[in-house]
mmCIF file of the C-alpha atoms, coordinates in Angstrom:
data_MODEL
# 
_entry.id   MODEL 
# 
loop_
_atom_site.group_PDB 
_atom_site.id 
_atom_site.type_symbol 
_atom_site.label_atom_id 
_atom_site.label_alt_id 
_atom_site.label_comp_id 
_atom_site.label_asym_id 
_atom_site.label_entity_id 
_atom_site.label_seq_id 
_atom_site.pdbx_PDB_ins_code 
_atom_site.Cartn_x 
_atom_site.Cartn_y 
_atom_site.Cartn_z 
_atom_site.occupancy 
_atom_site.B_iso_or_equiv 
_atom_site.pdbx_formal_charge 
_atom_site.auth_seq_id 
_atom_site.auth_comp_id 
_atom_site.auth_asym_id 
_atom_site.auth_atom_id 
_atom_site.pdbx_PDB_model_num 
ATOM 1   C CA . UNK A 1 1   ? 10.574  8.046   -4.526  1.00 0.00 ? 1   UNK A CA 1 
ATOM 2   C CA . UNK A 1 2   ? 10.269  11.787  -4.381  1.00 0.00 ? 2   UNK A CA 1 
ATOM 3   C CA . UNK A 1 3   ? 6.970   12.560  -4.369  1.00 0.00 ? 3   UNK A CA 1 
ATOM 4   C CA . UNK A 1 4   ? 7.462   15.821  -5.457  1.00 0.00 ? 4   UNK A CA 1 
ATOM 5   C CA . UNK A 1 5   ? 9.261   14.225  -9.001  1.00 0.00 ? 5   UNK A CA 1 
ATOM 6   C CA . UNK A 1 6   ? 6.629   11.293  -9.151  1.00 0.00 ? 6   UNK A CA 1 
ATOM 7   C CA . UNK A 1 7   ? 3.292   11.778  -11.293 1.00 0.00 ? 7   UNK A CA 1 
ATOM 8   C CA . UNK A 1 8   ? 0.327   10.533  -9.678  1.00 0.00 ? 8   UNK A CA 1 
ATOM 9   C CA . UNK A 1 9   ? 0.628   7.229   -11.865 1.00 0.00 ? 9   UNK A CA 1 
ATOM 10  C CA . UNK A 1 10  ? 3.154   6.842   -10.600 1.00 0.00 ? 10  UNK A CA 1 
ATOM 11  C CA . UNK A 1 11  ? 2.530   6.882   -6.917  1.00 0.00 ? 11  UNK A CA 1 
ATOM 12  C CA . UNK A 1 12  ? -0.653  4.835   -7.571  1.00 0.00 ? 12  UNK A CA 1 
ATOM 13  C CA . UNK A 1 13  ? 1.604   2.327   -9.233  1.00 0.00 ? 13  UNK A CA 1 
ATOM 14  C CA . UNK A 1 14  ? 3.897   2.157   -6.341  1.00 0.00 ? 14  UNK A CA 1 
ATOM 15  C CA . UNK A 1 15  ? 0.672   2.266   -3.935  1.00 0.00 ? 15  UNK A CA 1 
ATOM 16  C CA . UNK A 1 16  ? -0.821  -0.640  -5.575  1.00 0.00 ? 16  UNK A CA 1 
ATOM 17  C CA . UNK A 1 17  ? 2.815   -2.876  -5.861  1.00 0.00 ? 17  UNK A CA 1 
ATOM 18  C CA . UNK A 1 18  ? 2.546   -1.875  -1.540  1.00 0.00 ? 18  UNK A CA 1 
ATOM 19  C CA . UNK A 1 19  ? -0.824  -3.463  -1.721  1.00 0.00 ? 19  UNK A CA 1 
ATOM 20  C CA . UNK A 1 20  ? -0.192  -6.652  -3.706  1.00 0.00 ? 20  UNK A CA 1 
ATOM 21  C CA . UNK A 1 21  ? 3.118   -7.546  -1.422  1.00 0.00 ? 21  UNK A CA 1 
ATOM 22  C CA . UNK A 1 22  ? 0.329   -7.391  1.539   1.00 0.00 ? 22  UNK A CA 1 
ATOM 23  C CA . UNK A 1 23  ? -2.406  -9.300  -0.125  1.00 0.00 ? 23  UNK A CA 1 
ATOM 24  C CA . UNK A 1 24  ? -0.011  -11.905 -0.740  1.00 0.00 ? 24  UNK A CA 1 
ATOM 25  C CA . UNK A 1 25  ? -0.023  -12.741 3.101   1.00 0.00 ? 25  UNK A CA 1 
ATOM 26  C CA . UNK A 1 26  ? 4.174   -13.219 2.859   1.00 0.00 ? 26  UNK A CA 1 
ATOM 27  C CA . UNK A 1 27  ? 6.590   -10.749 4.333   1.00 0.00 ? 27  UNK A CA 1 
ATOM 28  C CA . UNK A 1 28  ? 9.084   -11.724 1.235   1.00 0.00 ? 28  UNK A CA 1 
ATOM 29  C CA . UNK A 1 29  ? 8.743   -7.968  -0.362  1.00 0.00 ? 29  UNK A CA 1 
ATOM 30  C CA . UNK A 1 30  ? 7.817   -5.827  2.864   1.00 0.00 ? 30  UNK A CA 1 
ATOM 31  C CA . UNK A 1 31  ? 11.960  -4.997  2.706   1.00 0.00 ? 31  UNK A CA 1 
ATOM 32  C CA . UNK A 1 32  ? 10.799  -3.131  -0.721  1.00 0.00 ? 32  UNK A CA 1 
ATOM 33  C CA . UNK A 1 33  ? 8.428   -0.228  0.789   1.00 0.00 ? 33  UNK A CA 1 
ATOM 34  C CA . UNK A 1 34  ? 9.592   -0.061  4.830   1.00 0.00 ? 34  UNK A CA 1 
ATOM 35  C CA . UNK A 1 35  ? 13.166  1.122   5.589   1.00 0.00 ? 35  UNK A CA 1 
ATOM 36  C CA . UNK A 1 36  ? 15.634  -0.997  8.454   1.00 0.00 ? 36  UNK A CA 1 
ATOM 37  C CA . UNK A 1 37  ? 14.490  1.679   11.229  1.00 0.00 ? 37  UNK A CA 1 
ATOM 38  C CA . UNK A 1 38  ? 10.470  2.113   10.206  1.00 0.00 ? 38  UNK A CA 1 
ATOM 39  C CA . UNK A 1 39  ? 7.928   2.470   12.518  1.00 0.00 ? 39  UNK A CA 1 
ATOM 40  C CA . UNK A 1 40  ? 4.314   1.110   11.879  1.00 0.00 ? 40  UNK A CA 1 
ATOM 41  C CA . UNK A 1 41  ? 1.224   2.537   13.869  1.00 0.00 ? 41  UNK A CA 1 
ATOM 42  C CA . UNK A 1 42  ? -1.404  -0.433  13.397  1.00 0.00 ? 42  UNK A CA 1 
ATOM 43  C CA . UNK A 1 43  ? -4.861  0.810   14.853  1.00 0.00 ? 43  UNK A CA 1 
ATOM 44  C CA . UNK A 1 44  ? -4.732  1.241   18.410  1.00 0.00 ? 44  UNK A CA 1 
ATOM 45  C CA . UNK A 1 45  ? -2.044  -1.528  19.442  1.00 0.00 ? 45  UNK A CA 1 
ATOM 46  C CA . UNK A 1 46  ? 1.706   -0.109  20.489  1.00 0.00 ? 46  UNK A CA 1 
ATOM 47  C CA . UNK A 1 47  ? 3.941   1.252   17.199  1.00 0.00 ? 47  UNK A CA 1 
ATOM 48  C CA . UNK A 1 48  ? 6.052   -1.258  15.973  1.00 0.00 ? 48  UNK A CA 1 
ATOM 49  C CA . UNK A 1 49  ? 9.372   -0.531  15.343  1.00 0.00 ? 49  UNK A CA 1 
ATOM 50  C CA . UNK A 1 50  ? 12.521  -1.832  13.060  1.00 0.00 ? 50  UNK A CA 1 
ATOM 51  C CA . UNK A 1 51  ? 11.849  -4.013  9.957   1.00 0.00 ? 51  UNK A CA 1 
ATOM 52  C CA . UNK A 1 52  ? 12.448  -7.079  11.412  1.00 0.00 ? 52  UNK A CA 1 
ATOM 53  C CA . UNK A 1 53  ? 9.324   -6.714  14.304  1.00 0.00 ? 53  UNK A CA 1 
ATOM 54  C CA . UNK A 1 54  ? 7.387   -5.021  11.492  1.00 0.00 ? 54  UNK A CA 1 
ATOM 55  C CA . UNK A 1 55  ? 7.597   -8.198  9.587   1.00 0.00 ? 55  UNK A CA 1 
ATOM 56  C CA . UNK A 1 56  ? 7.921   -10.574 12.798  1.00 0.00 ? 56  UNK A CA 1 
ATOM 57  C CA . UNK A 1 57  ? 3.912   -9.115  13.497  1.00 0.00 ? 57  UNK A CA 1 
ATOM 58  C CA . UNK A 1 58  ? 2.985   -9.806  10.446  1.00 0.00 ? 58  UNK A CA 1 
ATOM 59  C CA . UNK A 1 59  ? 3.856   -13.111 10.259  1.00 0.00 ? 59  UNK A CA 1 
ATOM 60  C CA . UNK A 1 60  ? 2.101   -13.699 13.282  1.00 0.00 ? 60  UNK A CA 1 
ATOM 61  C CA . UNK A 1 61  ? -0.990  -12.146 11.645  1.00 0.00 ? 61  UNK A CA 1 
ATOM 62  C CA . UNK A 1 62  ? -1.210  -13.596 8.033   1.00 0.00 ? 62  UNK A CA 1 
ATOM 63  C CA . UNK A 1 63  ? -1.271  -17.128 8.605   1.00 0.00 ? 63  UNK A CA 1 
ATOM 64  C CA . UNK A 1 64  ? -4.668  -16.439 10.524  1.00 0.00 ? 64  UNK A CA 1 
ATOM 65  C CA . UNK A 1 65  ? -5.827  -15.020 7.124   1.00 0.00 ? 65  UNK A CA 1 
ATOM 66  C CA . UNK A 1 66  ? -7.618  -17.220 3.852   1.00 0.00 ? 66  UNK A CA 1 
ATOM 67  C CA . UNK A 1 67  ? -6.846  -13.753 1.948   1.00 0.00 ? 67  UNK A CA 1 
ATOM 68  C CA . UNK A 1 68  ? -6.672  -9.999  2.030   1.00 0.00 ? 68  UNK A CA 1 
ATOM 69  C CA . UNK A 1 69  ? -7.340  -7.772  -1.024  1.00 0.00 ? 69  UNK A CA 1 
ATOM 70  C CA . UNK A 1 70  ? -7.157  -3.675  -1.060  1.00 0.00 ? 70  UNK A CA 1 
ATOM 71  C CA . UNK A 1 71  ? -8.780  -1.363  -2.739  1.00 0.00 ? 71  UNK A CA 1 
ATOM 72  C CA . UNK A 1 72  ? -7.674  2.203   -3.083  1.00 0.00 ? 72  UNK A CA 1 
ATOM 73  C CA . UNK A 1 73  ? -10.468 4.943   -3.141  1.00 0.00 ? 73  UNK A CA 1 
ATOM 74  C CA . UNK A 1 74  ? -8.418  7.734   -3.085  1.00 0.00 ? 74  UNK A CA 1 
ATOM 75  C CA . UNK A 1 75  ? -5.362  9.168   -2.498  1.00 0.00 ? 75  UNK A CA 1 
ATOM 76  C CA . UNK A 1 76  ? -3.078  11.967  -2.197  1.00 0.00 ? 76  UNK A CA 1 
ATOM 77  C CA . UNK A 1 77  ? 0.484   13.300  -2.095  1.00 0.00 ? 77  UNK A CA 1 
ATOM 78  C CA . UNK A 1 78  ? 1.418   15.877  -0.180  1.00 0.00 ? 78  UNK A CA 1 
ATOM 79  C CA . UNK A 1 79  ? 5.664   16.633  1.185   1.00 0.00 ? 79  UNK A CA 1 
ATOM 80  C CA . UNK A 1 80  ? 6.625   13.393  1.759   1.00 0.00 ? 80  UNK A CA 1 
ATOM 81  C CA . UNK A 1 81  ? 3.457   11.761  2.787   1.00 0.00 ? 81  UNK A CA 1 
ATOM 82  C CA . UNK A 1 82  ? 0.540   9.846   1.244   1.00 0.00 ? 82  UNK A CA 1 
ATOM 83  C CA . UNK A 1 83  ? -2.553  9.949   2.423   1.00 0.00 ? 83  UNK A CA 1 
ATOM 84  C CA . UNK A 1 84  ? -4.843  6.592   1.408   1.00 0.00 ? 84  UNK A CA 1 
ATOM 85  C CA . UNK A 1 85  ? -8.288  5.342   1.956   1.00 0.00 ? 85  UNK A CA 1 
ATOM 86  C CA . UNK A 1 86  ? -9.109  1.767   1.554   1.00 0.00 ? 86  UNK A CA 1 
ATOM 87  C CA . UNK A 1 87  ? -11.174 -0.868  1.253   1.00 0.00 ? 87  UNK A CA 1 
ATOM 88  C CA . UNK A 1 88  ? -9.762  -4.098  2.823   1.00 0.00 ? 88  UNK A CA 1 
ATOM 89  C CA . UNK A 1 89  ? -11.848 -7.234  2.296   1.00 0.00 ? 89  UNK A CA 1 
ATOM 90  C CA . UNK A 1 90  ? -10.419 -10.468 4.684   1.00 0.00 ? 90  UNK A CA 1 
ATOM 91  C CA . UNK A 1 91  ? -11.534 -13.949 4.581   1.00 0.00 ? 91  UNK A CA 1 
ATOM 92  C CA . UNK A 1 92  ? -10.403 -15.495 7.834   1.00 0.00 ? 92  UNK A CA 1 
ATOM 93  C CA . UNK A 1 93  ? -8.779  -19.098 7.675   1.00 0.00 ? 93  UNK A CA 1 
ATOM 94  C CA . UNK A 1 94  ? -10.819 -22.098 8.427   1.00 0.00 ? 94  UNK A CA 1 
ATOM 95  C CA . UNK A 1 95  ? -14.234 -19.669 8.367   1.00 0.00 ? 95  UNK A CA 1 
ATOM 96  C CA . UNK A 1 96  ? -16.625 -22.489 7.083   1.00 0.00 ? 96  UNK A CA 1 
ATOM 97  C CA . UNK A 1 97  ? -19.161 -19.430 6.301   1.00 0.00 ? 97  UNK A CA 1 
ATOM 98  C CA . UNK A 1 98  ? -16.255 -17.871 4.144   1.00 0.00 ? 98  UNK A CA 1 
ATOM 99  C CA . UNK A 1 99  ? -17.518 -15.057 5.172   1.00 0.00 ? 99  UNK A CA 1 
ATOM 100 C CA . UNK A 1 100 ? -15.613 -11.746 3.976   1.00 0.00 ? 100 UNK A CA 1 
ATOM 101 C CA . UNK A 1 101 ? -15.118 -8.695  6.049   1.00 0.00 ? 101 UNK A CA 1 
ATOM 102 C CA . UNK A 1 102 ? -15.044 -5.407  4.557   1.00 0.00 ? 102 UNK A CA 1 
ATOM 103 C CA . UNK A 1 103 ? -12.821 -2.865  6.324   1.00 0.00 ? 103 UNK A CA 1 
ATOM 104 C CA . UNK A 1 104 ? -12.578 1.030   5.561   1.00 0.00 ? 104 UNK A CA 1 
ATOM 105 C CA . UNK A 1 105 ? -9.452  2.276   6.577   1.00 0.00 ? 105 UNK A CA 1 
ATOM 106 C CA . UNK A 1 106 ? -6.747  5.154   6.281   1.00 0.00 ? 106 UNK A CA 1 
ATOM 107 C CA . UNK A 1 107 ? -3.516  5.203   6.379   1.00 0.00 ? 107 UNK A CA 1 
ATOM 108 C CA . UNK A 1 108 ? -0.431  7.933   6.037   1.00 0.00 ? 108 UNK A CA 1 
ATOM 109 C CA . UNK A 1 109 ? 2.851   6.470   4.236   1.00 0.00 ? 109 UNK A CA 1 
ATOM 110 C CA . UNK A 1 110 ? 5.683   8.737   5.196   1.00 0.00 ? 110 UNK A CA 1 
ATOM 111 C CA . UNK A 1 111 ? 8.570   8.722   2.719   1.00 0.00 ? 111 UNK A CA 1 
ATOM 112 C CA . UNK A 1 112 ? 12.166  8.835   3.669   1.00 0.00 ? 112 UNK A CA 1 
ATOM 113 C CA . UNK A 1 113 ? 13.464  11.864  1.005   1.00 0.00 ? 113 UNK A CA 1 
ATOM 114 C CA . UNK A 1 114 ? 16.840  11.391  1.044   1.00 0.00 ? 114 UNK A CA 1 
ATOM 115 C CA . UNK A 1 115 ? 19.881  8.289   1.311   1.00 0.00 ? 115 UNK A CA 1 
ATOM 116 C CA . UNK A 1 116 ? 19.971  4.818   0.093   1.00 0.00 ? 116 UNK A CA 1 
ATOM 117 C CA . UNK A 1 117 ? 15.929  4.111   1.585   1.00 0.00 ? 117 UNK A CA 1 
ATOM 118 C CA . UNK A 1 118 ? 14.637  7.271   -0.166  1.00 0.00 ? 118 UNK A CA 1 
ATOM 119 C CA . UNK A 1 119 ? 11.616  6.122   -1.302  1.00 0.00 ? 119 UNK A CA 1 
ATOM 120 C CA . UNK A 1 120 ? 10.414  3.819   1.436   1.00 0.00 ? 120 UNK A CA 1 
ATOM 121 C CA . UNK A 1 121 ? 8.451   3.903   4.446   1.00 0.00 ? 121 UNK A CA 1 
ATOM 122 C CA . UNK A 1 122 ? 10.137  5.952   7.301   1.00 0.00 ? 122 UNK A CA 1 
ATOM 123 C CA . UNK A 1 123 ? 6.796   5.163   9.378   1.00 0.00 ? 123 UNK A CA 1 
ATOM 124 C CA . UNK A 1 124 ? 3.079   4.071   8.354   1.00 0.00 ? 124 UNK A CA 1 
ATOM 125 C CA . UNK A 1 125 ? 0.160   4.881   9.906   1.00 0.00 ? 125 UNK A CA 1 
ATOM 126 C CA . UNK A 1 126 ? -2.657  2.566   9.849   1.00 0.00 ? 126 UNK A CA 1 
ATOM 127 C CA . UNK A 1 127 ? -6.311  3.878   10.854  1.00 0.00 ? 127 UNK A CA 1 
ATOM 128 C CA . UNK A 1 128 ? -8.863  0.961   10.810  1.00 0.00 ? 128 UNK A CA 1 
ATOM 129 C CA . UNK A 1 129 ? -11.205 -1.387  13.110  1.00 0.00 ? 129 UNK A CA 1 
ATOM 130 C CA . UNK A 1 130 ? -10.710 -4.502  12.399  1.00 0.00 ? 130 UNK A CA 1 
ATOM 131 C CA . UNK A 1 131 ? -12.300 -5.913  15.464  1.00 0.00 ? 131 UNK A CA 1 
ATOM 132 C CA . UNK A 1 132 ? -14.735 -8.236  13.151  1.00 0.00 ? 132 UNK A CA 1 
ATOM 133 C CA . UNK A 1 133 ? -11.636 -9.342  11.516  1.00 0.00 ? 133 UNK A CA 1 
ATOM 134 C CA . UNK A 1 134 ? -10.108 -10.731 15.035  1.00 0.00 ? 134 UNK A CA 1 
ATOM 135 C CA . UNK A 1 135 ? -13.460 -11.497 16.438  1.00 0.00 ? 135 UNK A CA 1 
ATOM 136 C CA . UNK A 1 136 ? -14.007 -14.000 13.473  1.00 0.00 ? 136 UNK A CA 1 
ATOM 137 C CA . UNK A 1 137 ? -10.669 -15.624 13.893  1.00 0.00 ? 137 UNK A CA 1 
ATOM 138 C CA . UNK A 1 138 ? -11.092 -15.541 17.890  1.00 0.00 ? 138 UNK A CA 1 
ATOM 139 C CA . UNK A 1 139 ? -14.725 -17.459 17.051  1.00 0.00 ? 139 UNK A CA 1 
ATOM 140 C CA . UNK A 1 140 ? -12.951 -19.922 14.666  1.00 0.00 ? 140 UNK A CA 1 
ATOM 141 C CA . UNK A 1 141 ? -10.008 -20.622 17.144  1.00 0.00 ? 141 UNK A CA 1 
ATOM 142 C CA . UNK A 1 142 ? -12.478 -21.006 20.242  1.00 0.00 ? 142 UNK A CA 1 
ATOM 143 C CA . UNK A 1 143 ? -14.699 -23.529 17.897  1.00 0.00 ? 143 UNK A CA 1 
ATOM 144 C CA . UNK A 1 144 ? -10.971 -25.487 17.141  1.00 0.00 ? 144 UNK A CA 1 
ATOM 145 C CA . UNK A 1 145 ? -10.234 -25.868 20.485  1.00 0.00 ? 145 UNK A CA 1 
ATOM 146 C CA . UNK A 1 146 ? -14.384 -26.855 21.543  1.00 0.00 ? 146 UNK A CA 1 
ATOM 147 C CA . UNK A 1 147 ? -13.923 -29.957 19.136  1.00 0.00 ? 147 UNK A CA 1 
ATOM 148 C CA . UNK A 1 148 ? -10.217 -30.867 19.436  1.00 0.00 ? 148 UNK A CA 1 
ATOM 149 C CA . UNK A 1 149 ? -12.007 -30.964 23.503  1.00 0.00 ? 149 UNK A CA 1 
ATOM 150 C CA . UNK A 1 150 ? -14.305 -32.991 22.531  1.00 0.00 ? 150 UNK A CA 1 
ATOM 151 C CA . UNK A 1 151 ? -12.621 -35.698 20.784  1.00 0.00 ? 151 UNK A CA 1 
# 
């Protein structure tokens, strides 16, 4: 996807097919919007690199979630970038509150421009705290492991 040939329904279109793929908590489409050799920059923990780790982490993440949904405020093209602020709301697995978290965040999609990838994700940046998030799911885990204790 050039961005500079790509109307801005376009890009939205393509930003909210991104978003679905992650709110379905698989990794079956992530192959669609990062290329083999992407790099993602997840809040503060180490950049992730390759396809395969990129969707190794988040299978280690998503199975801790209930469900994810984002919203895009706003966004913008600019080169081969796009800029994006969000709304994530998570529900944590097991949460007998079912309590939802909502998360601002940012995040900058750069766009390979050229080749058999053009189009997808040569690295994503990811600029978010989602330390209630983990906190919740640390909680829940802690209160597992208190009862299975117990009995």
């Amino acid at each position: 996807m050039a961005l500079q040939r790509r109307s801005r329904d376009d890009i939205c279109s393509w930003l909210r097919e991104f978003h679905c793929a992650a709110d379905s908590l698989t990794t079956f489409d992530l192959h669609k919007f990062y290329s083999k050799n992407s790099t993602l920059c997840y809040a503060n923990k180490q950049p992730i690199h390759g396809l395969d780790n990129i969707v190794s982490f988040f299978q280690s993440v998503f199975p801790l979630l209930e469900s994810m949904k984002h919203e895009t405020l706003d966004f913008d093209a600019v080169g081969n970038k796009i800029y994006l602020i969000v709304r994530i709301t998570y529900e944590v697995k097991d949460d007998p509150a079912k309590e939802g978290f909502t998360v601002p965040a940012m995040g900058v999609c750069y766009l390979k421009t050229e080749g058999e990838e053009e189009g997808k994700m040569d690295k994503f940046e990811v600029y978010l705290d989602a330390s209630p998030v983990f906190g919740r799911i640390i909680e829940i885990m802690a209160a597992k492991s208190y009862s299975s204790e117990e009995a």
